[in-house]
PDB file of C-alpha atoms in Angstrom:
ATOM      1  CA  UNK A   1      10.075 171.231   5.251  1.00 65.00           C
ATOM      2  CA  UNK A   2       7.807 171.662   8.371  1.00 72.00           C
ATOM      3  CA  UNK A   3       8.689 170.285  11.013  1.00 94.00           C
ATOM      4  CA  UNK A   4       5.477 169.646  13.413  1.00 97.00           C
ATOM      5  CA  UNK A   5       2.324 170.053  11.413  1.00 96.00           C
ATOM      6  CA  UNK A   6      -1.567 170.014  12.440  1.00 97.00           C
ATOM      7  CA  UNK A   7      -4.221 169.834  10.691  1.00 97.00           C
ATOM      8  CA  UNK A   8      -7.006 171.946  10.288  1.00 97.00           C
ATOM      9  CA  UNK A   9      -5.539 174.837  11.167  1.00 97.00           C
ATOM     10  CA  UNK A  10      -9.052 176.520  11.791  1.00 97.00           C
ATOM     11  CA  UNK A  11     -12.119 174.323  13.094  1.00 97.00           C
ATOM     12  CA  UNK A  12     -15.847 176.147  13.265  1.00 97.00           C
ATOM     13  CA  UNK A  13     -17.829 173.855  14.905  1.00 97.00           C
ATOM     14  CA  UNK A  14     -21.504 173.293  16.494  1.00 97.00           C
ATOM     15  CA  UNK A  15     -21.957 172.468  19.468  1.00 97.00           C
ATOM     16  CA  UNK A  16     -22.579 168.622  19.760  1.00 97.00           C
ATOM     17  CA  UNK A  17     -20.377 167.681  16.840  1.00 97.00           C
ATOM     18  CA  UNK A  18     -17.356 165.284  16.970  1.00 97.00           C
ATOM     19  CA  UNK A  19     -13.993 166.277  15.404  1.00 97.00           C
ATOM     20  CA  UNK A  20     -10.549 165.486  14.920  1.00 97.00           C
ATOM     21  CA  UNK A  21      -6.920 167.406  15.047  1.00 98.00           C
ATOM     22  CA  UNK A  22      -4.059 165.812  13.203  1.00 98.00           C
ATOM     23  CA  UNK A  23      -0.230 166.134  14.061  1.00 97.00           C
ATOM     24  CA  UNK A  24       2.470 165.014  12.430  1.00 97.00           C
ATOM     25  CA  UNK A  25       6.109 165.515  12.898  1.00 97.00           C
ATOM     26  CA  UNK A  26       9.316 164.657  10.819  1.00 96.00           C
ATOM     27  CA  UNK A  27      11.670 165.516  13.553  1.00 95.00           C
ATOM     28  CA  UNK A  28      12.359 161.953  14.272  1.00 94.00           C
ATOM     29  CA  UNK A  29      11.425 162.748  17.711  1.00 94.00           C
ATOM     30  CA  UNK A  30       9.890 160.022  19.726  1.00 92.00           C
ATOM     31  CA  UNK A  31       7.384 161.657  22.294  1.00 93.00           C
ATOM     32  CA  UNK A  32       4.552 164.103  21.052  1.00 94.00           C
ATOM     33  CA  UNK A  33       2.004 166.419  23.222  1.00 95.00           C
ATOM     34  CA  UNK A  34      -1.038 167.833  22.928  1.00 96.00           C
ATOM     35  CA  UNK A  35      -1.464 171.283  24.495  1.00 96.00           C
ATOM     36  CA  UNK A  36      -5.028 173.393  25.114  1.00 96.00           C
ATOM     37  CA  UNK A  37      -4.052 177.811  25.316  1.00 96.00           C
ATOM     38  CA  UNK A  38      -7.246 178.970  25.981  1.00 91.00           C
ATOM     39  CA  UNK A  39      -8.556 182.748  25.765  1.00 84.00           C
ATOM     40  CA  UNK A  40      -6.186 184.103  28.520  1.00 81.00           C
ATOM     41  CA  UNK A  41      -3.385 182.471  26.725  1.00 82.00           C
ATOM     42  CA  UNK A  42      -2.314 179.683  29.880  1.00 88.00           C
ATOM     43  CA  UNK A  43      -0.816 176.512  27.923  1.00 93.00           C
ATOM     44  CA  UNK A  44      -1.745 173.201  29.683  1.00 93.00           C
ATOM     45  CA  UNK A  45      -0.544 170.038  29.163  1.00 93.00           C
ATOM     46  CA  UNK A  46      -3.141 167.659  28.166  1.00 94.00           C
ATOM     47  CA  UNK A  47      -1.260 164.563  26.905  1.00 92.00           C
ATOM     48  CA  UNK A  48       1.632 162.714  26.102  1.00 91.00           C
ATOM     49  CA  UNK A  49       2.873 160.021  24.460  1.00 91.00           C
ATOM     50  CA  UNK A  50       5.914 157.983  24.302  1.00 89.00           C
ATOM     51  CA  UNK A  51       6.403 155.830  21.229  1.00 86.00           C
ATOM     52  CA  UNK A  52       3.100 155.458  20.438  1.00 84.00           C
ATOM     53  CA  UNK A  53       2.335 154.855  24.335  1.00 87.00           C
ATOM     54  CA  UNK A  54       0.500 157.120  27.038  1.00 88.00           C
ATOM     55  CA  UNK A  55       2.706 158.437  29.442  1.00 85.00           C
ATOM     56  CA  UNK A  56       0.434 161.808  30.319  1.00 83.00           C
ATOM     57  CA  UNK A  57      -2.974 161.685  30.448  1.00 84.00           C
ATOM     58  CA  UNK A  58      -3.901 165.347  32.236  1.00 85.00           C
ATOM     59  CA  UNK A  59      -7.222 165.951  34.304  1.00 80.00           C
ATOM     60  CA  UNK A  60      -8.816 166.502  30.454  1.00 88.00           C
ATOM     61  CA  UNK A  61     -12.293 165.408  30.073  1.00 91.00           C
ATOM     62  CA  UNK A  62     -12.794 161.886  28.537  1.00 91.00           C
ATOM     63  CA  UNK A  63     -14.383 163.167  25.303  1.00 96.00           C
ATOM     64  CA  UNK A  64     -11.088 164.094  24.710  1.00 96.00           C
ATOM     65  CA  UNK A  65      -9.167 161.000  23.140  1.00 95.00           C
ATOM     66  CA  UNK A  66      -6.047 160.924  21.456  1.00 94.00           C
ATOM     67  CA  UNK A  67      -4.393 158.106  18.988  1.00 94.00           C
ATOM     68  CA  UNK A  68      -0.888 158.146  18.124  1.00 93.00           C
ATOM     69  CA  UNK A  69      -0.834 155.653  15.365  1.00 92.00           C
ATOM     70  CA  UNK A  70       3.175 155.663  15.014  1.00 92.00           C
ATOM     71  CA  UNK A  71       5.695 158.122  16.871  1.00 90.00           C
ATOM     72  CA  UNK A  72       5.181 160.588  14.412  1.00 95.00           C
ATOM     73  CA  UNK A  73       1.839 161.132  14.289  1.00 96.00           C
ATOM     74  CA  UNK A  74      -0.627 161.871  17.286  1.00 96.00           C
ATOM     75  CA  UNK A  75      -4.292 162.647  16.671  1.00 96.00           C
ATOM     76  CA  UNK A  76      -6.774 164.141  18.700  1.00 97.00           C
ATOM     77  CA  UNK A  77     -10.672 163.294  18.579  1.00 97.00           C
ATOM     78  CA  UNK A  78     -13.138 165.670  20.408  1.00 97.00           C
ATOM     79  CA  UNK A  79     -16.191 164.228  21.151  1.00 96.00           C
ATOM     80  CA  UNK A  80     -19.721 166.173  21.924  1.00 97.00           C
ATOM     81  CA  UNK A  81     -17.949 169.548  21.470  1.00 97.00           C
ATOM     82  CA  UNK A  82     -19.018 171.902  23.984  1.00 96.00           C
ATOM     83  CA  UNK A  83     -18.620 175.984  24.349  1.00 96.00           C
ATOM     84  CA  UNK A  84     -15.905 175.534  26.645  1.00 94.00           C
ATOM     85  CA  UNK A  85     -13.658 173.178  24.632  1.00 96.00           C
ATOM     86  CA  UNK A  86     -13.257 176.461  22.391  1.00 96.00           C
ATOM     87  CA  UNK A  87      -9.416 177.139  22.473  1.00 96.00           C
ATOM     88  CA  UNK A  88      -6.063 176.910  20.440  1.00 97.00           C
ATOM     89  CA  UNK A  89      -4.725 173.458  20.429  1.00 98.00           C
ATOM     90  CA  UNK A  90      -1.124 173.000  20.026  1.00 98.00           C
ATOM     91  CA  UNK A  91       0.982 169.878  18.966  1.00 97.00           C
ATOM     92  CA  UNK A  92       4.637 169.045  20.349  1.00 96.00           C
ATOM     93  CA  UNK A  93       7.429 166.494  20.302  1.00 95.00           C
ATOM     94  CA  UNK A  94      10.601 166.561  21.746  1.00 93.00           C
ATOM     95  CA  UNK A  95      13.685 164.090  21.608  1.00 91.00           C
ATOM     96  CA  UNK A  96      12.952 161.976  24.615  1.00 82.00           C
ATOM     97  CA  UNK A  97      10.264 161.346  27.676  1.00 78.00           C
ATOM     98  CA  UNK A  98       9.297 164.687  29.088  1.00 75.00           C
ATOM     99  CA  UNK A  99      12.373 167.032  27.612  1.00 84.00           C
ATOM    100  CA  UNK A 100      11.151 170.501  27.760  1.00 88.00           C
ATOM    101  CA  UNK A 101      13.102 171.416  24.838  1.00 92.00           C
ATOM    102  CA  UNK A 102       9.836 170.552  22.727  1.00 95.00           C
ATOM    103  CA  UNK A 103       8.894 172.174  18.822  1.00 96.00           C
ATOM    104  CA  UNK A 104       5.387 173.043  18.416  1.00 97.00           C
ATOM    105  CA  UNK A 105       2.972 172.904  15.600  1.00 97.00           C
ATOM    106  CA  UNK A 106       1.304 175.779  13.946  1.00 97.00           C
ATOM    107  CA  UNK A 107      -1.747 175.225  16.638  1.00 97.00           C
ATOM    108  CA  UNK A 108      -5.580 174.243  15.542  1.00 98.00           C
ATOM    109  CA  UNK A 109      -8.126 177.484  17.085  1.00 97.00           C
ATOM    110  CA  UNK A 110     -10.880 175.522  17.599  1.00 97.00           C
ATOM    111  CA  UNK A 111     -14.875 177.317  17.761  1.00 97.00           C
ATOM    112  CA  UNK A 112     -17.538 175.993  19.163  1.00 97.00           C
ATOM    113  CA  UNK A 113     -21.116 177.820  18.381  1.00 96.00           C
TER     114      UNK A 113
ATOM    115  CA  UNK B   1      -0.956 172.872  42.977  1.00 64.00           C
ATOM    116  CA  UNK B   2       2.708 173.472  41.180  1.00 72.00           C
ATOM    117  CA  UNK B   3       2.835 176.818  39.398  1.00 89.00           C
ATOM    118  CA  UNK B   4       4.825 179.233  37.825  1.00 94.00           C
ATOM    119  CA  UNK B   5       4.455 182.685  38.244  1.00 95.00           C
ATOM    120  CA  UNK B   6       5.124 185.985  35.579  1.00 95.00           C
ATOM    121  CA  UNK B   7       3.549 189.316  35.255  1.00 91.00           C
ATOM    122  CA  UNK B   8       1.566 189.634  32.391  1.00 89.00           C
ATOM    123  CA  UNK B   9       2.503 192.925  31.813  1.00 89.00           C
ATOM    124  CA  UNK B  10       2.751 194.684  28.872  1.00 95.00           C
ATOM    125  CA  UNK B  11       6.400 195.526  29.962  1.00 96.00           C
ATOM    126  CA  UNK B  12       7.443 198.675  27.661  1.00 97.00           C
ATOM    127  CA  UNK B  13      11.046 199.291  26.607  1.00 97.00           C
ATOM    128  CA  UNK B  14      12.742 201.580  23.815  1.00 97.00           C
ATOM    129  CA  UNK B  15      14.891 200.004  21.289  1.00 97.00           C
ATOM    130  CA  UNK B  16      18.070 199.482  22.486  1.00 97.00           C
ATOM    131  CA  UNK B  17      17.769 198.893  26.083  1.00 97.00           C
ATOM    132  CA  UNK B  18      17.800 195.660  28.109  1.00 97.00           C
ATOM    133  CA  UNK B  19      14.618 194.125  28.587  1.00 97.00           C
ATOM    134  CA  UNK B  20      14.379 192.071  32.020  1.00 97.00           C
ATOM    135  CA  UNK B  21      11.638 189.255  32.245  1.00 98.00           C
ATOM    136  CA  UNK B  22      11.188 186.978  35.430  1.00 97.00           C
ATOM    137  CA  UNK B  23       9.538 183.962  36.752  1.00 96.00           C
ATOM    138  CA  UNK B  24       9.431 182.176  39.615  1.00 97.00           C
ATOM    139  CA  UNK B  25       8.090 178.800  40.242  1.00 95.00           C
ATOM    140  CA  UNK B  26       6.721 176.659  43.349  1.00 92.00           C
ATOM    141  CA  UNK B  27       8.283 172.951  43.384  1.00 88.00           C
ATOM    142  CA  UNK B  28      11.453 173.096  45.204  1.00 88.00           C
ATOM    143  CA  UNK B  29      12.561 169.753  43.104  1.00 87.00           C
ATOM    144  CA  UNK B  30      12.046 171.403  39.977  1.00 88.00           C
ATOM    145  CA  UNK B  31      15.474 170.801  37.905  1.00 88.00           C
ATOM    146  CA  UNK B  32      14.874 172.461  34.278  1.00 93.00           C
ATOM    147  CA  UNK B  33      13.658 175.645  33.057  1.00 96.00           C
ATOM    148  CA  UNK B  34      12.808 177.129  29.672  1.00 97.00           C
ATOM    149  CA  UNK B  35      12.131 180.330  28.097  1.00 98.00           C
ATOM    150  CA  UNK B  36       9.629 179.672  25.094  1.00 98.00           C
ATOM    151  CA  UNK B  37       8.854 183.104  22.892  1.00 98.00           C
ATOM    152  CA  UNK B  38       5.216 183.202  21.301  1.00 97.00           C
ATOM    153  CA  UNK B  39       4.643 185.693  18.750  1.00 97.00           C
ATOM    154  CA  UNK B  40       0.974 186.765  18.610  1.00 95.00           C
ATOM    155  CA  UNK B  41      -1.345 184.193  16.550  1.00 94.00           C
ATOM    156  CA  UNK B  42       1.694 181.888  16.866  1.00 96.00           C
ATOM    157  CA  UNK B  43       3.160 179.032  18.397  1.00 97.00           C
ATOM    158  CA  UNK B  44       5.389 179.094  21.158  1.00 97.00           C
ATOM    159  CA  UNK B  45       9.234 179.021  20.341  1.00 97.00           C
ATOM    160  CA  UNK B  46      12.284 177.538  22.670  1.00 96.00           C
ATOM    161  CA  UNK B  47      14.880 180.094  22.806  1.00 97.00           C
ATOM    162  CA  UNK B  48      16.623 179.450  25.858  1.00 96.00           C
ATOM    163  CA  UNK B  49      16.923 176.382  28.246  1.00 96.00           C
ATOM    164  CA  UNK B  50      19.009 176.264  31.763  1.00 96.00           C
ATOM    165  CA  UNK B  51      19.689 173.506  34.235  1.00 94.00           C
ATOM    166  CA  UNK B  52      22.463 175.442  36.411  1.00 94.00           C
ATOM    167  CA  UNK B  53      22.339 178.177  39.183  1.00 96.00           C
ATOM    168  CA  UNK B  54      24.091 180.689  37.232  1.00 96.00           C
ATOM    169  CA  UNK B  55      24.275 182.631  33.911  1.00 97.00           C
ATOM    170  CA  UNK B  56      23.736 181.138  30.589  1.00 97.00           C
ATOM    171  CA  UNK B  57      24.239 183.018  27.416  1.00 97.00           C
ATOM    172  CA  UNK B  58      23.555 182.824  24.443  1.00 96.00           C
ATOM    173  CA  UNK B  59      23.575 185.974  21.388  1.00 97.00           C
ATOM    174  CA  UNK B  60      21.677 189.029  22.831  1.00 97.00           C
ATOM    175  CA  UNK B  61      19.491 186.220  26.067  1.00 98.00           C
ATOM    176  CA  UNK B  62      20.585 186.187  28.726  1.00 98.00           C
ATOM    177  CA  UNK B  63      18.972 183.067  31.367  1.00 98.00           C
ATOM    178  CA  UNK B  64      19.610 183.415  34.871  1.00 98.00           C
ATOM    179  CA  UNK B  65      18.647 180.767  37.560  1.00 97.00           C
ATOM    180  CA  UNK B  66      18.666 180.940  41.209  1.00 96.00           C
ATOM    181  CA  UNK B  67      17.222 177.815  42.823  1.00 94.00           C
ATOM    182  CA  UNK B  68      17.259 178.932  46.262  1.00 94.00           C
ATOM    183  CA  UNK B  69      15.398 181.809  45.146  1.00 95.00           C
ATOM    184  CA  UNK B  70      12.850 179.803  42.592  1.00 95.00           C
ATOM    185  CA  UNK B  71      13.824 182.118  40.182  1.00 96.00           C
ATOM    186  CA  UNK B  72      14.354 182.309  36.745  1.00 97.00           C
ATOM    187  CA  UNK B  73      14.825 185.813  34.751  1.00 98.00           C
ATOM    188  CA  UNK B  74      15.541 186.246  30.813  1.00 98.00           C
ATOM    189  CA  UNK B  75      17.834 189.328  29.803  1.00 98.00           C
ATOM    190  CA  UNK B  76      17.410 190.584  26.176  1.00 98.00           C
ATOM    191  CA  UNK B  77      20.241 193.074  25.520  1.00 98.00           C
ATOM    192  CA  UNK B  78      20.008 195.661  22.881  1.00 98.00           C
ATOM    193  CA  UNK B  79      16.256 194.759  22.559  1.00 98.00           C
ATOM    194  CA  UNK B  80      14.799 195.581  18.627  1.00 97.00           C
ATOM    195  CA  UNK B  81      10.851 196.291  17.777  1.00 97.00           C
ATOM    196  CA  UNK B  82      11.048 192.231  16.771  1.00 97.00           C
ATOM    197  CA  UNK B  83      11.902 190.951  19.776  1.00 98.00           C
ATOM    198  CA  UNK B  84       7.565 192.277  20.976  1.00 98.00           C
ATOM    199  CA  UNK B  85       6.308 189.071  21.771  1.00 97.00           C
ATOM    200  CA  UNK B  86       4.936 186.976  24.633  1.00 97.00           C
ATOM    201  CA  UNK B  87       7.674 185.183  26.408  1.00 98.00           C
ATOM    202  CA  UNK B  88       6.682 181.801  28.117  1.00 97.00           C
ATOM    203  CA  UNK B  89       8.457 180.438  31.180  1.00 97.00           C
ATOM    204  CA  UNK B  90       8.260 176.633  31.751  1.00 96.00           C
ATOM    205  CA  UNK B  91       9.507 174.896  34.766  1.00 94.00           C
ATOM    206  CA  UNK B  92      10.259 170.783  33.874  1.00 91.00           C
ATOM    207  CA  UNK B  93       8.559 168.845  37.225  1.00 84.00           C
ATOM    208  CA  UNK B  94      10.900 166.844  38.705  1.00 76.00           C
ATOM    209  CA  UNK B  95      11.899 163.256  37.406  1.00 65.00           C
ATOM    210  CA  UNK B  96      10.869 161.525  40.393  1.00 62.00           C
ATOM    211  CA  UNK B  97       6.777 163.397  39.795  1.00 61.00           C
ATOM    212  CA  UNK B  98       6.032 163.815  36.503  1.00 67.00           C
ATOM    213  CA  UNK B  99       7.228 165.137  33.102  1.00 73.00           C
ATOM    214  CA  UNK B 100       5.148 167.746  32.543  1.00 86.00           C
ATOM    215  CA  UNK B 101       6.584 171.135  31.320  1.00 91.00           C
ATOM    216  CA  UNK B 102       4.028 173.470  33.566  1.00 92.00           C
ATOM    217  CA  UNK B 103       3.856 177.169  31.741  1.00 95.00           C
ATOM    218  CA  UNK B 104       3.349 180.037  33.249  1.00 95.00           C
ATOM    219  CA  UNK B 105       0.414 182.488  31.701  1.00 93.00           C
ATOM    220  CA  UNK B 106       3.790 184.593  29.948  1.00 95.00           C
ATOM    221  CA  UNK B 107       4.414 188.422  30.019  1.00 96.00           C
ATOM    222  CA  UNK B 108       4.181 190.710  27.280  1.00 97.00           C
ATOM    223  CA  UNK B 109       6.845 192.268  25.827  1.00 98.00           C
ATOM    224  CA  UNK B 110       6.596 195.461  23.715  1.00 98.00           C
ATOM    225  CA  UNK B 111       9.691 197.118  22.130  1.00 97.00           C
ATOM    226  CA  UNK B 112       9.025 200.619  21.090  1.00 96.00           C
ATOM    227  CA  UNK B 113      10.947 201.926  18.146  1.00 94.00           C
TER     228      UNK B 113
END
């Protein structure tokens, strides 16, 4: 059973489109995260939710909107995609707000053309 | 700007040798430190956490922390080709700041058979 799953694994789309990435965890964790890993492999936090409440909202364009329908799910919607949004997006979860012991999903490779 | 610095490598060691990976961090108030391993095309995986000065051993891995020098290291004994991966150092911001994990850019380790 996959602990943290993401869909889709790959996403290729054109500039200006809107797309969503979904994440689910079955670990019973109460905190979930979205990270972006760019081409230089830098892994940077975007958002964090604890029990459906937004607790970290980094300086991310407001074209990115997270949504947590329940504590096992965290989705990421991106409007008006730009070339610079191309990256790998990882979902992660942890038990406890801000725990550094995080479990990552397999990632979604987004390519904007 | 709070930073976590790592040498990007690659660090090349022969099979059976000790690999030593180093990390420095800028925020003196940080209390929690983590090492993640990321194979090419895969997601980061937690391998060690350390919270107190000194050494912490887990199998072939030893994490070392020196808060006075703001320095964290990871030693891998009896290195195997399967250890070839990028190792990410992560530092949790102080509790009174935020709960973010700040990642270094990673050190690529190559273990030669």
